[in-house]
mmCIF file of C-alpha atoms in Angstrom:
data_model
loop_
_atom_site.group_PDB
_atom_site.id
_atom_site.type_symbol
_atom_site.label_atom_id
_atom_site.label_comp_id
_atom_site.label_asym_id
_atom_site.label_seq_id
_atom_site.Cartn_x
_atom_site.Cartn_y
_atom_site.Cartn_z
ATOM 1 C CA MET A 1 146.933 61.057 154.608
ATOM 2 C CA THR A 2 145.487 62.032 151.236
ATOM 3 C CA SER A 3 147.334 61.460 147.967
ATOM 4 C CA THR A 4 146.500 63.420 144.815
ATOM 5 C CA ARG A 5 146.800 62.710 141.116
ATOM 6 C CA ARG A 6 145.170 63.701 137.847
ATOM 7 C CA ALA A 7 143.532 61.667 135.106
ATOM 8 C CA ARG A 8 142.889 62.721 131.518
ATOM 9 C CA SER A 9 139.392 62.123 130.156
ATOM 10 C CA SER A 10 138.425 61.300 126.579
ATOM 11 C CA ASP A 11 138.238 64.960 125.491
ATOM 12 C CA GLY A 12 141.459 65.966 127.225
ATOM 13 C CA THR A 13 139.805 67.357 130.375
ATOM 14 C CA GLU A 14 141.958 66.635 133.422
ATOM 15 C CA ILE A 15 140.246 65.385 136.572
ATOM 16 C CA ALA A 16 141.726 65.957 140.052
ATOM 17 C CA ILE A 17 141.633 62.816 142.218
ATOM 18 C CA PHE A 18 142.085 62.520 145.985
ATOM 19 C CA THR A 19 142.677 59.158 147.682
ATOM 20 C CA SER A 20 142.780 58.315 151.385
ATOM 21 C CA GLY A 21 141.965 55.545 153.842
ATOM 22 C CA ALA A 22 142.831 51.852 154.018
ATOM 23 C CA GLN A 23 144.892 51.094 150.928
ATOM 24 C CA ARG A 24 144.048 47.378 150.937
ATOM 25 C CA GLY A 25 140.362 47.822 151.704
ATOM 26 C CA PRO A 26 137.431 47.918 149.291
ATOM 27 C CA ILE A 27 137.623 50.924 146.985
ATOM 28 C CA VAL A 28 134.821 53.479 147.336
ATOM 29 C CA VAL A 29 134.647 56.139 144.622
ATOM 30 C CA ALA A 30 132.601 59.111 145.843
ATOM 31 C CA VAL A 31 131.252 61.664 143.354
ATOM 32 C CA HIS A 32 129.902 65.001 144.576
ATOM 33 C CA GLY A 33 126.981 67.017 143.278
ATOM 34 C CA TYR A 34 126.104 70.643 142.596
ATOM 35 C CA PRO A 35 127.365 73.120 143.757
ATOM 36 C CA ASP A 36 129.981 71.176 145.732
ATOM 37 C CA ASN A 37 133.473 69.861 145.110
ATOM 38 C CA HIS A 38 135.262 66.826 146.528
ATOM 39 C CA THR A 39 135.654 68.415 149.987
ATOM 40 C CA VAL A 40 131.963 67.798 150.772
ATOM 41 C CA TRP A 41 133.035 64.170 151.397
ATOM 42 C CA ASP A 42 135.845 64.998 153.844
ATOM 43 C CA ASN A 43 134.187 63.827 157.062
ATOM 44 C CA LEU A 44 132.523 60.859 155.431
ATOM 45 C CA ALA A 45 135.893 59.807 153.991
ATOM 46 C CA LEU A 46 137.296 59.774 157.518
ATOM 47 C CA GLU A 47 134.439 57.552 158.676
ATOM 48 C CA LEU A 48 134.836 55.092 155.802
ATOM 49 C CA GLY A 49 138.615 55.298 155.726
ATOM 50 C CA GLU A 50 139.154 52.911 158.617
ATOM 51 C CA ARG A 51 138.134 49.961 156.416
ATOM 52 C CA CYS A 52 137.926 51.330 152.879
ATOM 53 C CA GLN A 53 140.121 53.111 150.406
ATOM 54 C CA VAL A 54 138.153 56.269 149.592
ATOM 55 C CA VAL A 55 138.599 57.980 146.227
ATOM 56 C CA ARG A 56 137.065 61.404 145.710
ATOM 57 C CA TYR A 57 137.388 63.558 142.635
ATOM 58 C CA ASP A 58 136.322 66.996 141.492
ATOM 59 C CA VAL A 59 133.900 66.676 138.605
ATOM 60 C CA ARG A 60 134.719 68.696 135.510
ATOM 61 C CA GLY A 61 134.049 72.374 136.110
ATOM 62 C CA ALA A 62 134.545 72.118 139.875
ATOM 63 C CA GLY A 63 137.360 72.358 142.388
ATOM 64 C CA GLU A 64 140.812 71.553 141.026
ATOM 65 C CA SER A 65 139.642 69.778 137.865
ATOM 66 C CA ASP A 66 139.704 71.447 134.464
ATOM 67 C CA LYS A 67 136.807 73.719 133.593
ATOM 68 C CA PRO A 68 135.800 73.245 129.958
ATOM 69 C CA VAL A 69 133.719 75.951 128.319
ATOM 70 C CA GLY A 70 130.242 75.396 126.883
ATOM 71 C CA ARG A 71 127.325 73.229 127.912
ATOM 72 C CA ALA A 72 128.136 70.440 125.442
ATOM 73 C CA ALA A 73 131.258 69.680 127.488
ATOM 74 C CA TYR A 74 129.052 68.689 130.445
ATOM 75 C CA ARG A 75 126.910 65.992 128.823
ATOM 76 C CA LEU A 76 126.469 62.752 130.694
ATOM 77 C CA THR A 77 128.477 60.776 128.151
ATOM 78 C CA LEU A 78 131.559 62.863 128.969
ATOM 79 C CA LEU A 79 130.897 62.655 132.710
ATOM 80 C CA VAL A 80 130.894 58.867 132.377
ATOM 81 C CA ASP A 81 134.164 59.109 130.465
ATOM 82 C CA ASP A 82 135.580 61.087 133.390
ATOM 83 C CA LEU A 83 134.677 58.240 135.736
ATOM 84 C CA ARG A 84 136.278 55.721 133.386
ATOM 85 C CA ALA A 85 139.486 57.764 133.423
ATOM 86 C CA VAL A 86 139.424 57.868 137.222
ATOM 87 C CA LEU A 87 138.890 54.103 137.452
ATOM 88 C CA ASP A 88 141.739 53.486 135.020
ATOM 89 C CA ALA A 89 143.974 55.577 137.280
ATOM 90 C CA VAL A 90 142.992 54.217 140.706
ATOM 91 C CA ALA A 91 141.535 50.739 140.114
ATOM 92 C CA PRO A 92 142.517 49.309 136.730
ATOM 93 C CA GLN A 93 142.011 45.711 137.867
ATOM 94 C CA ARG A 94 139.594 45.925 140.814
ATOM 95 C CA PRO A 95 135.838 46.562 140.833
ATOM 96 C CA VAL A 96 134.831 49.567 142.930
ATOM 97 C CA HIS A 97 131.854 50.615 145.014
ATOM 98 C CA LEU A 98 130.315 53.845 143.735
ATOM 99 C CA LEU A 99 128.820 56.502 146.023
ATOM 100 C CA GLY A 100 127.073 59.523 144.552
ATOM 101 C CA HIS A 101 125.231 62.560 145.880
ATOM 102 C CA ASP A 102 122.998 64.955 143.926
ATOM 103 C CA TRP A 103 124.477 65.417 140.425
ATOM 104 C CA GLY A 104 127.217 62.971 141.333
ATOM 105 C CA SER A 105 124.522 60.357 141.719
ATOM 106 C CA VAL A 106 122.760 61.424 138.508
ATOM 107 C CA GLN A 107 125.910 60.838 136.474
ATOM 108 C CA LEU A 108 126.662 57.544 138.227
ATOM 109 C CA TRP A 109 123.241 56.207 137.227
ATOM 110 C CA ALA A 110 124.365 56.772 133.636
ATOM 111 C CA ALA A 111 127.633 54.984 134.417
ATOM 112 C CA VAL A 112 126.101 51.856 135.937
ATOM 113 C CA ALA A 113 123.921 51.469 132.829
ATOM 114 C CA ASP A 114 126.924 51.836 130.496
ATOM 115 C CA GLU A 115 128.127 48.520 129.031
ATOM 116 C CA ARG A 116 131.688 49.837 128.828
ATOM 117 C CA LEU A 117 131.881 49.640 132.628
ATOM 118 C CA THR A 118 130.571 46.088 132.926
ATOM 119 C CA GLY A 119 132.612 44.231 135.548
ATOM 120 C CA ARG A 120 134.220 47.367 136.959
ATOM 121 C CA ILE A 121 131.504 48.313 139.463
ATOM 122 C CA ALA A 122 130.607 46.132 142.460
ATOM 123 C CA SER A 123 127.800 48.269 143.900
ATOM 124 C CA PHE A 124 126.274 51.737 143.805
ATOM 125 C CA THR A 125 124.863 53.853 146.620
ATOM 126 C CA SER A 126 122.724 56.736 145.355
ATOM 127 C CA ILE A 127 121.773 59.750 147.495
ATOM 128 C CA SER A 128 119.471 62.572 146.367
ATOM 129 C CA GLY A 129 120.127 62.132 142.664
ATOM 130 C CA PRO A 130 117.779 59.999 140.530
ATOM 131 C CA SER A 131 118.571 58.707 137.069
ATOM 132 C CA LEU A 132 117.247 61.099 134.418
ATOM 133 C CA ASP A 133 116.479 58.129 132.173
ATOM 134 C CA GLN A 134 114.414 56.532 134.951
ATOM 135 C CA ALA A 135 112.827 59.788 136.130
ATOM 136 C CA GLY A 136 111.269 60.439 132.713
ATOM 137 C CA PRO A 137 109.101 57.291 132.697
ATOM 138 C CA TRP A 138 108.268 57.774 136.379
ATOM 139 C CA LEU A 139 106.940 61.275 135.711
ATOM 140 C CA ARG A 140 105.004 60.013 132.671
ATOM 141 C CA GLY A 141 103.235 57.569 134.976
ATOM 142 C CA ALA A 142 101.948 60.393 137.163
ATOM 143 C CA ARG A 143 98.298 59.351 136.739
ATOM 144 C CA ARG A 144 99.036 56.399 139.038
ATOM 145 C CA TYR A 145 100.520 58.614 141.781
ATOM 146 C CA PRO A 146 99.457 62.216 141.029
ATOM 147 C CA ARG A 147 100.224 63.626 144.475
ATOM 148 C CA ALA A 148 103.722 62.174 144.529
ATOM 149 C CA ALA A 149 104.446 63.472 141.030
ATOM 150 C CA LEU A 150 103.129 66.954 141.791
ATOM 151 C CA ARG A 151 105.146 67.032 144.999
ATOM 152 C CA GLN A 152 108.327 66.202 143.096
ATOM 153 C CA LEU A 153 107.617 68.764 140.383
ATOM 154 C CA ALA A 154 107.158 71.400 143.084
ATOM 155 C CA HIS A 155 110.530 70.399 144.542
ATOM 156 C CA SER A 156 112.194 70.605 141.109
ATOM 157 C CA TYR A 157 111.143 74.106 140.048
ATOM 158 C CA TYR A 158 114.720 75.386 140.207
ATOM 159 C CA THR A 159 115.824 73.013 137.424
ATOM 160 C CA LEU A 160 113.591 74.946 135.015
ATOM 161 C CA LEU A 161 114.938 78.264 136.239
ATOM 162 C CA PHE A 162 118.467 77.027 135.540
ATOM 163 C CA GLN A 163 117.548 76.675 131.850
ATOM 164 C CA LEU A 164 117.028 80.420 131.524
ATOM 165 C CA PRO A 165 119.846 82.493 129.998
ATOM 166 C CA LYS A 166 121.816 84.913 132.192
ATOM 167 C CA LEU A 167 119.370 84.985 135.122
ATOM 168 C CA PRO A 168 120.940 82.096 137.077
ATOM 169 C CA GLU A 169 124.417 83.552 136.511
ATOM 170 C CA ALA A 170 123.235 86.898 137.875
ATOM 171 C CA ALA A 171 121.758 85.161 140.921
ATOM 172 C CA VAL A 172 125.054 83.366 141.580
ATOM 173 C CA ARG A 173 127.090 86.556 141.324
ATOM 174 C CA LYS A 174 124.754 88.267 143.787
ATOM 175 C CA GLY A 175 125.141 85.386 146.213
ATOM 176 C CA LEU A 176 121.465 84.447 146.132
ATOM 177 C CA PHE A 177 122.118 80.699 145.901
ATOM 178 C CA GLU A 178 124.266 80.832 149.012
ATOM 179 C CA ARG A 179 121.233 81.766 151.056
ATOM 180 C CA ALA A 180 119.813 78.338 150.266
ATOM 181 C CA VAL A 181 122.925 76.142 150.111
ATOM 182 C CA GLY A 182 125.464 78.023 152.220
ATOM 183 C CA PRO A 183 128.850 79.409 151.130
ATOM 184 C CA ARG A 184 130.153 77.797 147.942
ATOM 185 C CA ASN A 185 132.814 78.581 145.380
ATOM 186 C CA ARG A 186 131.283 80.951 142.806
ATOM 187 C CA ASP A 187 133.090 79.341 139.850
ATOM 188 C CA ASP A 188 131.809 75.905 140.896
ATOM 189 C CA GLN A 189 128.292 77.327 140.972
ATOM 190 C CA LEU A 190 128.570 78.970 137.551
ATOM 191 C CA ASN A 191 130.202 76.035 135.765
ATOM 192 C CA GLY A 192 127.805 73.546 137.332
ATOM 193 C CA LEU A 193 124.810 75.228 135.708
ATOM 194 C CA ASN A 194 125.936 73.496 132.519
ATOM 195 C CA LEU A 195 125.101 70.119 134.081
ATOM 196 C CA TYR A 196 121.430 71.075 134.096
ATOM 197 C CA ARG A 197 121.440 72.790 130.722
ATOM 198 C CA ALA A 198 123.283 70.027 128.890
ATOM 199 C CA ASN A 199 121.227 67.131 130.230
ATOM 200 C CA MET A 200 117.944 67.784 132.035
ATOM 201 C CA LEU A 201 115.448 68.617 129.302
ATOM 202 C CA ARG A 202 117.086 66.453 126.647
ATOM 203 C CA LYS A 203 117.057 63.357 128.856
ATOM 204 C CA LEU A 204 113.578 63.905 130.271
ATOM 205 C CA ARG A 205 112.168 64.354 126.753
ATOM 206 C CA SER A 206 113.845 61.234 125.377
ATOM 207 C CA PRO A 207 114.719 58.898 128.238
ATOM 208 C CA ARG A 208 116.468 55.595 127.566
ATOM 209 C CA PRO A 209 116.238 53.589 130.780
ATOM 210 C CA ALA A 210 118.308 50.428 130.902
ATOM 211 C CA GLN A 211 118.421 47.466 133.229
ATOM 212 C CA VAL A 212 121.046 47.765 135.972
ATOM 213 C CA GLY A 213 122.645 44.464 136.866
ATOM 214 C CA ILE A 214 124.614 45.433 139.963
ATOM 215 C CA PRO A 215 123.310 45.851 143.544
ATOM 216 C CA VAL A 216 122.037 49.381 144.175
ATOM 217 C CA GLN A 217 121.247 51.108 147.452
ATOM 218 C CA VAL A 218 119.152 54.293 147.422
ATOM 219 C CA LEU A 219 119.319 56.514 150.510
ATOM 220 C CA ALA A 220 116.611 59.189 150.655
ATOM 221 C CA PRO A 221 116.721 61.947 153.304
ATOM 222 C CA ASP A 222 113.175 62.580 154.527
ATOM 223 C CA ARG A 223 113.607 66.379 154.570
ATOM 224 C CA ASP A 224 115.261 66.818 151.188
ATOM 225 C CA PRO A 225 113.810 69.979 149.584
ATOM 226 C CA TYR A 226 114.928 68.933 146.095
ATOM 227 C CA VAL A 227 114.419 65.169 145.666
ATOM 228 C CA THR A 228 111.495 63.336 147.261
ATOM 229 C CA ALA A 229 111.661 59.757 148.479
ATOM 230 C CA ASP A 230 108.823 58.946 146.059
ATOM 231 C CA ILE A 231 110.946 59.454 142.955
ATOM 232 C CA ALA A 232 114.178 58.290 144.612
ATOM 233 C CA PHE A 233 112.621 54.915 145.460
ATOM 234 C CA GLY A 234 110.029 54.613 142.699
ATOM 235 C CA ALA A 235 111.971 55.596 139.564
ATOM 236 C CA PRO A 236 114.589 52.797 139.717
ATOM 237 C CA GLU A 237 112.221 50.044 140.808
ATOM 238 C CA PRO A 238 111.388 48.696 137.303
ATOM 239 C CA TYR A 239 115.042 48.700 136.219
ATOM 240 C CA VAL A 240 117.059 47.490 139.236
ATOM 241 C CA PRO A 241 116.316 43.890 140.277
ATOM 242 C CA ASN A 242 118.753 44.113 143.222
ATOM 243 C CA LEU A 243 117.489 47.326 144.830
ATOM 244 C CA ARG A 244 117.700 48.329 148.492
ATOM 245 C CA THR A 245 116.031 51.513 149.792
ATOM 246 C CA ARG A 246 116.455 53.375 153.069
ATOM 247 C CA LEU A 247 114.748 56.504 154.355
ATOM 248 C CA LEU A 248 117.130 58.643 156.406
ATOM 249 C CA ASP A 249 116.354 61.296 158.988
ATOM 250 C CA GLY A 250 117.974 64.358 157.447
ATOM 251 C CA GLY A 251 118.131 66.986 154.745
ATOM 252 C CA HIS A 252 119.696 67.196 151.302
ATOM 253 C CA TRP A 253 123.272 67.489 152.589
ATOM 254 C CA VAL A 254 123.010 64.500 154.900
ATOM 255 C CA ILE A 255 126.440 63.394 153.652
ATOM 256 C CA ARG A 256 127.925 66.489 155.292
ATOM 257 C CA ASP A 257 125.629 66.754 158.314
ATOM 258 C CA GLN A 258 125.535 63.070 159.306
ATOM 259 C CA PRO A 259 128.597 61.427 157.769
ATOM 260 C CA ASP A 260 128.608 58.655 160.380
ATOM 261 C CA VAL A 261 125.068 57.583 159.487
ATOM 262 C CA VAL A 262 125.737 57.570 155.744
ATOM 263 C CA ALA A 263 129.076 55.826 156.178
ATOM 264 C CA GLY A 264 127.387 53.130 158.257
ATOM 265 C CA CYS A 265 124.834 52.503 155.508
ATOM 266 C CA VAL A 266 127.530 52.363 152.842
ATOM 267 C CA GLN A 267 129.794 50.044 154.837
ATOM 268 C CA GLU A 268 126.930 47.691 155.654
ATOM 269 C CA PHE A 269 125.933 47.551 151.993
ATOM 270 C CA ILE A 270 129.506 46.837 150.901
ATOM 271 C CA ASP A 271 129.701 44.024 153.460
ATOM 272 C CA GLU A 272 126.466 42.529 152.186
ATOM 273 C CA VAL A 273 127.579 42.712 148.572
ATOM 274 C CA ALA A 274 130.905 41.115 149.472
ATOM 275 C CA GLY A 275 129.230 38.519 151.697
ATOM 276 C CA ALA A 276 131.308 39.526 154.704
ATOM 277 C CA PRO A 277 130.853 37.237 157.750
ATOM 278 C CA GLU A 278 129.940 40.144 160.033
ATOM 279 C CA SER A 279 127.159 41.180 157.689
ATOM 280 C CA ARG A 280 125.695 37.680 157.634
ATOM 281 C CA ALA A 281 125.809 37.543 161.410
ATOM 282 C CA ALA A 282 124.097 40.939 161.734
ATOM 283 C CA SER A 283 121.256 39.871 159.465
ATOM 284 C CA SER A 284 120.568 36.566 161.219
#
């Protein structure tokens, strides 16, 4: 059974929250990417729900959450405030395990580096969404790994196209994106363009990478057409002392296509972070 509630963020934007699973288990907060909404986690929430309390929410501009107007309303600082509002609503006194995919992961990288959330996050699993602050220095170091950098730039061409005025909106309205990503809500697609426009170029030009003190797991699908394993694994390495990486057999939407595999990785990581007896036995 799924319960619903809403939380008000710092600028008044209301965020729709959906909670299911084991109420006394570890709390997993899952944040979706573009152009999805919280329903992309449905099957994975069922897999994790036997042992975890799973919290999903629609990011601003998507699903049942409010849809503020203008790109400034989609800056990472406000997305982190949205997460803080969600945590205040669902886990005011318990640290949570974060799980992010695509732009959900991008914004969670900003959250785990934010001092205001110190002590509120137990672990973070990132899938197909590198930190923009970490990606900038990684791309600047391209002379050390030119092929890997060129490969990632070739995968990221669409992020530059999204900066153009009107053209991406026209492509959405004609259904062109759906040929690549499948059927999606048109409003979610249009509003989500602001994520790229408000953050990509500004962050890549002036990155501010920070040390991340919590355990982080990076899962990289080996057939992801948007994010290569090179940047997924390499960008956080200098900034995350407690980093675990795993290459998965799958594509960008591995969370939807193989929820059992992803859930297994997440549950194992949570057990390791918590020092669960079964995890110690499995590793011996």
